[in-house]
């Protein structure tokens, strides 16, 4: 009897992602299934906080991979009956967002300084309203089941209160303080940045030897440096106390060339005896190591490079020059004075800003810092005792190494967009608080907090902290954080520290560090390099399910190259799901899905399904998404479609007497859809809606449960033998060059095929029976099939082909043996070439033995 459901199936011969995905997404959003109630306890519920993408961002391959991982976890938990919340939001991204708006102002012919801070902040908020929702919409296209009803932003009013409270509390405990200290100054953005935002780059430069004459006229001390322009701010020359060459010079003064200022020769263990001449110029105002030496020895801290990256007035005749121009001019001056020694090429590491790409200038600046040592202690313990587990575990060791050597964190930034420091000044008075101070004459600090300061509060600030909320009780701590390795220190470690300090508990149980997807050629994905691949374009071409499946299948504990083949594999799976489901639903009886056994293959597929359920759950629990995805692919393509569906077709086609096989087919299909749904939600949800009976959304249906009683070793052995026998027959047919449609003849001489002999004959396309003389014996499990002559092939022709191939192989084997027997070839040829020849030999010998 035709129904609207069946009529729809008959008309739709192909799966079209573009027709399905938006319609299914609208269903999910209208249902409210992604928004759990704030009830129950975090131990029973399941939650994930999304690593908040920058409000400036667009979906890139890292987002797509991590979104697919998190959605797999959250959808499975939801289907397992747990209240599952995926916290959604975006980060205000201080530096990146400010840069975007400054570009817009430049196009308008103005600057932030011209329009003023208040107007600039208003423009940023306007920009955020216009562009901030872009990436959230793109996550929807991926199928991410975030709680879209509660979108958070790190500059929301409630979030800002949490940030002010944390800053104030840390200040009151003495952890946050203000100091003149060496910072990483980024001239490109005009702000200090943290150590973690600095990337070292190898630079081809030079090593300059400079002669510093002794004040007493007894000669000169030659120092080596890669930055001669900073010598104008030198306040000492240091030598190692164990260096015999200089032991008589310690305590003397040398004259600083060009400047003419006397500076002392000091002894310090920090000096590397092997670097340059062994004598090191000390410039506390422009080098972090010199800064530490200077403070230890009480040296003056002079600066000759300004915050604009140019030489200051204290640089004398070089004032106003850019650093590299000043270097060139100063070296010329030294040469003119006879103070320049050898200049030699030197490759060295130079710090650059991850933000602007400019060279970092180490400068002493009055900034706000956070002493992390006390905060780090409990955060180290929770990883040591396993309360927080890193996967793979090697990242836990990386975390521990950094935490045990943690340095003060410079938390202030010289920007206009961000959380303004809750700090006010009145003369010499400093007030730090959650609200403005009372009284007149107070001026608020102009600086904002490092973006990562507010991000560190993400797991609990998004749940209403500092208020005590039902949501925190229901979903904090969260279950897992899935993120990239490059923000373990910037974000993960700081969330652990802040969670323990302010919530008294860890923010998550597991930290899964996912792989980095590289370009197909192994380079990093980058628009500027032309190696970027846009995941939205992949979704347009192949569909969201295929893109998700491909990313999960190619993911690993290591970095991986992007594989379009894996995405195509996902597309093949979505199409196979549709085609197989369509066939079943159009042919099956109108019965309820139920596990039902009337033949060995029914018991076999239920047993194979049980293995698939157990393996999929185990692999997802271990964050092995690649094997989980590929394992389900193999189960559906091979076990279900290639074998079970083919085995039951005669019964399924027997309309009027196919209730039992229909019930079992529908049951296994239903369970397979549920298993695949967390990874491929759109196609599975669409097919689910076409299944018989009244049913809600698959997104809220039960996830398959393990039932060990369905494991049937006898059925697995029997059908396993059948599959091997049919495969052997197909291989034999291929070797003979016999057409798939042509029939073979033979006699089954083996055991273990009771009840499936008819299936063997049908799938192997062989007529079994008879006692005539065999022309070949085909080994199969439990015995053999004795092959007879057949109209399908000419035995004499086959024998001639085999003999001809055997002669070819013998000749090839002799040729390769000749090569490998040549000692000169083995000694001189590249190892890969020799190995290839050995591999050829083994392959040729195996084929000859088979013939």
Coordinates of C-alpha atoms in Angstrom, one line a residue, residues 512-819:
X512 CA 41.8 16.0 24.3
X513 CA 44.5 17.5 22.1
X514 CA 43.4 16.9 18.5
X515 CA 45.7 16.7 15.5
X516 CA 46.5 19.6 13.2
X517 CA 45.2 19.2 9.7
X518 CA 48.0 20.1 7.2
X519 CA 47.7 20.9 3.5
X520 CA 47.9 17.8 1.3
X521 CA 51.6 18.5 0.6
X522 CA 52.5 18.6 4.3
X523 CA 52.8 22.4 4.6
X524 CA 50.6 24.3 7.0
X525 CA 47.2 25.4 5.8
X526 CA 47.4 29.1 5.0
X527 CA 45.6 31.5 2.7
X528 CA 48.8 33.5 2.1
X529 CA 50.7 30.3 1.1
X530 CA 47.8 29.2 -1.2
X531 CA 47.5 26.0 0.8
X532 CA 44.3 26.8 2.7
X533 CA 41.2 24.6 2.1
X534 CA 37.9 26.2 3.0
X535 CA 35.7 23.6 4.9
X536 CA 32.6 25.5 3.8
X537 CA 33.5 24.8 0.2
X538 CA 33.9 21.2 1.0
X539 CA 30.4 21.3 2.6
X540 CA 29.0 22.9 -0.5
X541 CA 30.6 20.2 -2.7
X542 CA 30.2 17.0 -0.6
X543 CA 27.8 17.9 2.2
X544 CA 28.4 18.4 5.9
X545 CA 28.2 14.7 6.8
X546 CA 30.9 13.8 4.2
X547 CA 33.1 16.7 5.4
X548 CA 32.7 15.7 9.1
X549 CA 33.3 12.0 8.4
X550 CA 36.4 12.8 6.3
X551 CA 37.9 15.0 9.1
X552 CA 37.2 12.4 11.8
X553 CA 38.5 9.6 9.6
X554 CA 41.8 11.5 8.9
X555 CA 42.2 12.6 12.5
X556 CA 45.0 11.1 14.6
X557 CA 47.2 11.5 17.6
X558 CA 49.7 13.0 15.1
X559 CA 49.5 15.9 12.7
X560 CA 47.9 14.7 9.4
X561 CA 47.7 15.7 5.8
X562 CA 44.3 16.7 4.5
X563 CA 42.8 13.9 2.5
X564 CA 40.1 14.6 0.0
X565 CA 39.8 10.9 -0.5
X566 CA 38.5 10.5 3.1
X567 CA 35.9 13.2 2.5
X568 CA 34.8 11.4 -0.7
X569 CA 34.7 8.2 1.4
X570 CA 32.3 10.0 3.7
X571 CA 30.2 11.1 0.6
X572 CA 30.2 7.4 -0.6
X573 CA 28.9 6.4 2.8
X574 CA 26.1 9.0 2.9
X575 CA 25.0 7.8 -0.6
X576 CA 25.3 4.1 0.3
X577 CA 23.2 4.8 3.5
X578 CA 20.6 6.4 1.3
X579 CA 20.5 3.8 -1.4
X580 CA 20.5 0.8 0.9
X581 CA 17.9 2.4 3.2
X582 CA 15.7 3.2 0.3
X583 CA 15.9 -0.3 -1.0
X584 CA 15.0 -1.8 2.4
X585 CA 12.2 0.7 3.1
X586 CA 10.6 0.2 -0.3
X587 CA 10.8 -3.6 0.0
X588 CA 10.3 -4.3 3.7
X589 CA 7.0 -5.4 5.2
X590 CA 5.1 -2.9 7.3
X591 CA 6.4 -4.3 10.6
X592 CA 8.1 -2.9 13.7
X593 CA 11.9 -3.1 13.7
X594 CA 13.0 -6.0 16.0
X595 CA 15.9 -8.3 16.3
X596 CA 14.5 -11.5 14.8
X597 CA 16.4 -14.7 13.7
X598 CA 15.1 -17.3 11.2
X599 CA 18.4 -18.0 9.4
X600 CA 22.1 -18.2 10.3
X601 CA 22.8 -14.8 8.6
X602 CA 20.3 -13.1 10.9
X603 CA 22.1 -14.2 14.0
X604 CA 25.4 -13.3 12.3
X605 CA 24.5 -9.7 11.5
X606 CA 23.1 -9.2 15.0
X607 CA 26.4 -10.5 16.4
X608 CA 28.4 -8.3 14.0
X609 CA 26.2 -5.3 15.1
X610 CA 27.0 -6.1 18.7
X611 CA 30.7 -5.9 17.9
X612 CA 30.2 -2.6 16.1
X613 CA 28.4 -1.1 19.1
X614 CA 31.1 -2.2 21.6
X615 CA 34.0 -1.1 19.4
X616 CA 32.4 2.3 18.5
X617 CA 31.8 3.1 22.1
X618 CA 35.3 1.9 23.2
X619 CA 37.0 3.9 20.5
X620 CA 35.0 7.1 21.1
X621 CA 35.7 6.8 24.9
X622 CA 39.4 6.7 24.0
X623 CA 39.0 9.7 21.6
X624 CA 40.0 7.5 18.7
X625 CA 37.6 9.0 16.2
X626 CA 39.4 7.8 13.1
X627 CA 39.0 4.1 13.9
X628 CA 35.5 4.7 15.2
X629 CA 34.5 6.3 11.9
X630 CA 36.3 3.8 9.6
X631 CA 35.0 0.9 11.7
X632 CA 31.4 1.9 11.1
X633 CA 32.1 2.5 7.5
X634 CA 33.4 -1.1 7.2
X635 CA 30.5 -2.5 9.2
X636 CA 27.9 -0.8 7.0
X637 CA 29.6 -1.3 3.6
X638 CA 30.9 -4.8 4.1
X639 CA 28.9 -6.7 6.8
X640 CA 25.5 -5.0 6.2
X641 CA 25.4 -4.2 2.5
X642 CA 27.9 -6.5 0.8
X643 CA 27.0 -9.6 2.7
X644 CA 23.8 -9.5 4.9
X645 CA 21.7 -7.5 2.4
X646 CA 22.9 -9.8 -0.5
X647 CA 22.2 -12.9 1.7
X648 CA 18.7 -12.0 2.5
X649 CA 17.5 -10.5 -0.8
X650 CA 15.6 -13.7 -1.8
X651 CA 13.7 -13.6 1.4
X652 CA 13.2 -9.8 1.2
X653 CA 11.9 -10.0 -2.3
X654 CA 9.3 -12.7 -1.3
X655 CA 6.6 -10.2 -0.6
X656 CA 3.8 -11.5 1.6
X657 CA 6.2 -13.7 3.5
X658 CA 9.0 -11.4 4.5
X659 CA 7.9 -10.1 7.9
X660 CA 10.7 -11.7 9.9
X661 CA 13.6 -10.6 7.7
X662 CA 12.0 -7.2 7.3
X663 CA 11.9 -6.8 11.1
X664 CA 15.5 -7.7 11.4
X665 CA 16.7 -5.6 8.5
X666 CA 14.8 -2.6 9.9
X667 CA 16.2 -3.2 13.3
X668 CA 19.8 -3.4 12.2
X669 CA 19.3 -0.3 9.9
X670 CA 17.8 1.6 12.8
X671 CA 20.7 0.7 15.1
X672 CA 23.2 1.6 12.4
X673 CA 21.6 5.0 11.9
X674 CA 21.8 5.6 15.6
X675 CA 25.5 4.6 15.8
X676 CA 26.4 6.8 12.8
X677 CA 24.3 9.8 13.9
X678 CA 26.8 11.5 16.1
X679 CA 29.3 11.6 13.2
X680 CA 26.9 12.0 10.3
X681 CA 23.8 13.7 11.7
X682 CA 22.0 15.0 8.6
X683 CA 21.7 11.9 6.4
X684 CA 20.9 9.7 9.4
X685 CA 18.2 12.1 10.7
X686 CA 16.6 12.3 7.3
X687 CA 16.5 8.5 6.8
X688 CA 15.3 8.0 10.3
X689 CA 12.3 10.3 9.6
X690 CA 11.3 7.9 6.7
X691 CA 11.4 4.7 8.9
X692 CA 8.1 3.1 9.7
X693 CA 6.2 3.9 12.8
X694 CA 5.8 7.0 15.0
X695 CA 9.1 8.3 16.0
X696 CA 10.7 11.6 17.2
X697 CA 14.0 13.0 16.3
X698 CA 17.0 10.6 15.9
X699 CA 19.0 13.3 17.8
X700 CA 17.0 12.4 20.9
X701 CA 16.6 8.7 20.3
X702 CA 18.4 6.1 22.4
X703 CA 22.0 5.3 21.5
X704 CA 22.5 1.6 20.8
X705 CA 23.1 -0.4 24.0
X706 CA 25.4 -3.4 24.3
X707 CA 23.7 -6.8 24.6
X708 CA 26.4 -9.5 24.9
X709 CA 23.7 -12.1 24.6
X710 CA 23.6 -11.3 20.9
X711 CA 27.1 -12.4 20.3
X712 CA 26.8 -15.7 18.4
X713 CA 30.2 -17.4 17.8
X714 CA 28.6 -20.3 15.8
X715 CA 26.9 -17.9 13.4
X716 CA 30.0 -15.8 13.1
X717 CA 32.1 -18.9 12.2
X718 CA 29.5 -20.3 9.8
X719 CA 28.9 -17.1 7.9
X720 CA 32.6 -16.2 8.2
X721 CA 33.4 -19.4 6.4
X722 CA 30.8 -18.7 3.8
X723 CA 32.2 -15.3 3.1
X724 CA 35.8 -16.7 2.8
X725 CA 34.6 -19.4 0.4
X726 CA 32.6 -16.9 -1.8
X727 CA 35.7 -14.6 -1.8
X728 CA 37.9 -17.5 -2.8
X729 CA 35.5 -18.4 -5.7
X730 CA 35.5 -14.8 -6.9
X731 CA 39.3 -14.6 -6.8
X732 CA 39.5 -17.9 -8.7
X733 CA 37.1 -16.4 -11.3
X734 CA 39.2 -13.3 -11.6
X735 CA 42.4 -15.3 -12.0
X736 CA 40.8 -17.3 -14.8
X737 CA 39.5 -14.2 -16.5
X738 CA 35.9 -15.6 -16.3
X739 CA 33.1 -13.0 -16.6
X740 CA 31.1 -12.5 -13.3
X741 CA 27.9 -13.6 -15.0
X742 CA 29.4 -16.9 -16.2
X743 CA 28.6 -20.0 -14.2
X744 CA 31.2 -22.3 -12.6
X745 CA 30.8 -25.9 -11.7
X746 CA 32.3 -27.9 -8.8
X747 CA 31.8 -30.1 -5.7
X748 CA 31.9 -28.9 -2.1
X749 CA 34.3 -31.2 -0.2
X750 CA 34.2 -29.6 3.2
X751 CA 32.3 -29.2 6.5
X752 CA 30.7 -26.2 8.2
X753 CA 28.3 -25.2 5.5
X754 CA 25.1 -26.7 6.7
X755 CA 22.2 -24.4 6.0
X756 CA 24.3 -22.0 3.9
X757 CA 25.3 -24.3 0.9
X758 CA 22.5 -22.7 -1.2
X759 CA 23.9 -19.2 -0.3
X760 CA 27.4 -20.3 -1.3
X761 CA 26.2 -21.5 -4.7
X762 CA 24.1 -18.3 -5.3
X763 CA 26.7 -15.7 -4.2
X764 CA 29.7 -17.7 -5.7
X765 CA 27.7 -18.2 -8.9
X766 CA 28.6 -21.9 -8.9
X767 CA 26.6 -25.1 -9.6
X768 CA 27.6 -27.4 -6.8
X769 CA 27.2 -31.2 -7.1
X770 CA 28.5 -34.2 -9.2
X771 CA 31.4 -36.7 -9.0
X772 CA 33.4 -36.0 -12.1
X773 CA 37.1 -35.5 -12.1
X774 CA 38.3 -32.1 -10.8
X775 CA 40.6 -29.8 -12.8
X776 CA 41.6 -27.8 -9.7
X777 CA 41.2 -27.8 -5.9
X778 CA 40.1 -24.5 -4.3
X779 CA 41.0 -24.3 -0.6
X780 CA 38.2 -22.9 1.6
X781 CA 37.7 -23.0 5.4
X782 CA 36.8 -26.6 6.4
X783 CA 37.9 -28.2 3.2
X784 CA 37.9 -27.4 -0.5
X785 CA 35.8 -26.9 -3.6
X786 CA 36.8 -29.3 -6.4
X787 CA 36.4 -27.4 -9.6
X788 CA 35.1 -29.0 -12.8
X789 CA 35.4 -28.1 -16.4
X790 CA 32.8 -25.5 -17.5
X791 CA 31.6 -23.8 -20.6
X792 CA 32.7 -20.5 -19.0
X793 CA 36.3 -21.2 -19.7
X794 CA 38.8 -23.4 -21.7
X795 CA 41.1 -25.3 -19.4
X796 CA 43.8 -25.6 -22.0
X797 CA 43.7 -21.8 -22.6
X798 CA 43.9 -21.2 -18.9
X799 CA 46.9 -23.5 -18.6
X800 CA 48.7 -21.9 -21.4
X801 CA 48.2 -18.4 -19.8
X802 CA 49.5 -19.8 -16.5
X803 CA 52.6 -21.3 -18.2
X804 CA 53.3 -18.0 -20.0
X805 CA 53.0 -16.0 -16.8
X806 CA 55.2 -18.5 -15.0
X807 CA 57.9 -18.0 -17.6
X808 CA 57.6 -14.2 -17.3
X809 CA 58.0 -14.5 -13.5
X810 CA 61.0 -16.8 -13.7
X811 CA 62.7 -14.3 -16.0
X812 CA 62.0 -11.4 -13.7
X813 CA 63.2 -13.4 -10.7
X814 CA 66.5 -14.2 -12.4
X815 CA 66.9 -10.5 -13.4
X816 CA 66.3 -9.3 -9.8
X817 CA 68.5 -12.0 -8.3
X818 CA 71.3 -10.9 -10.7
X819 CA 71.0 -7.3 -9.5

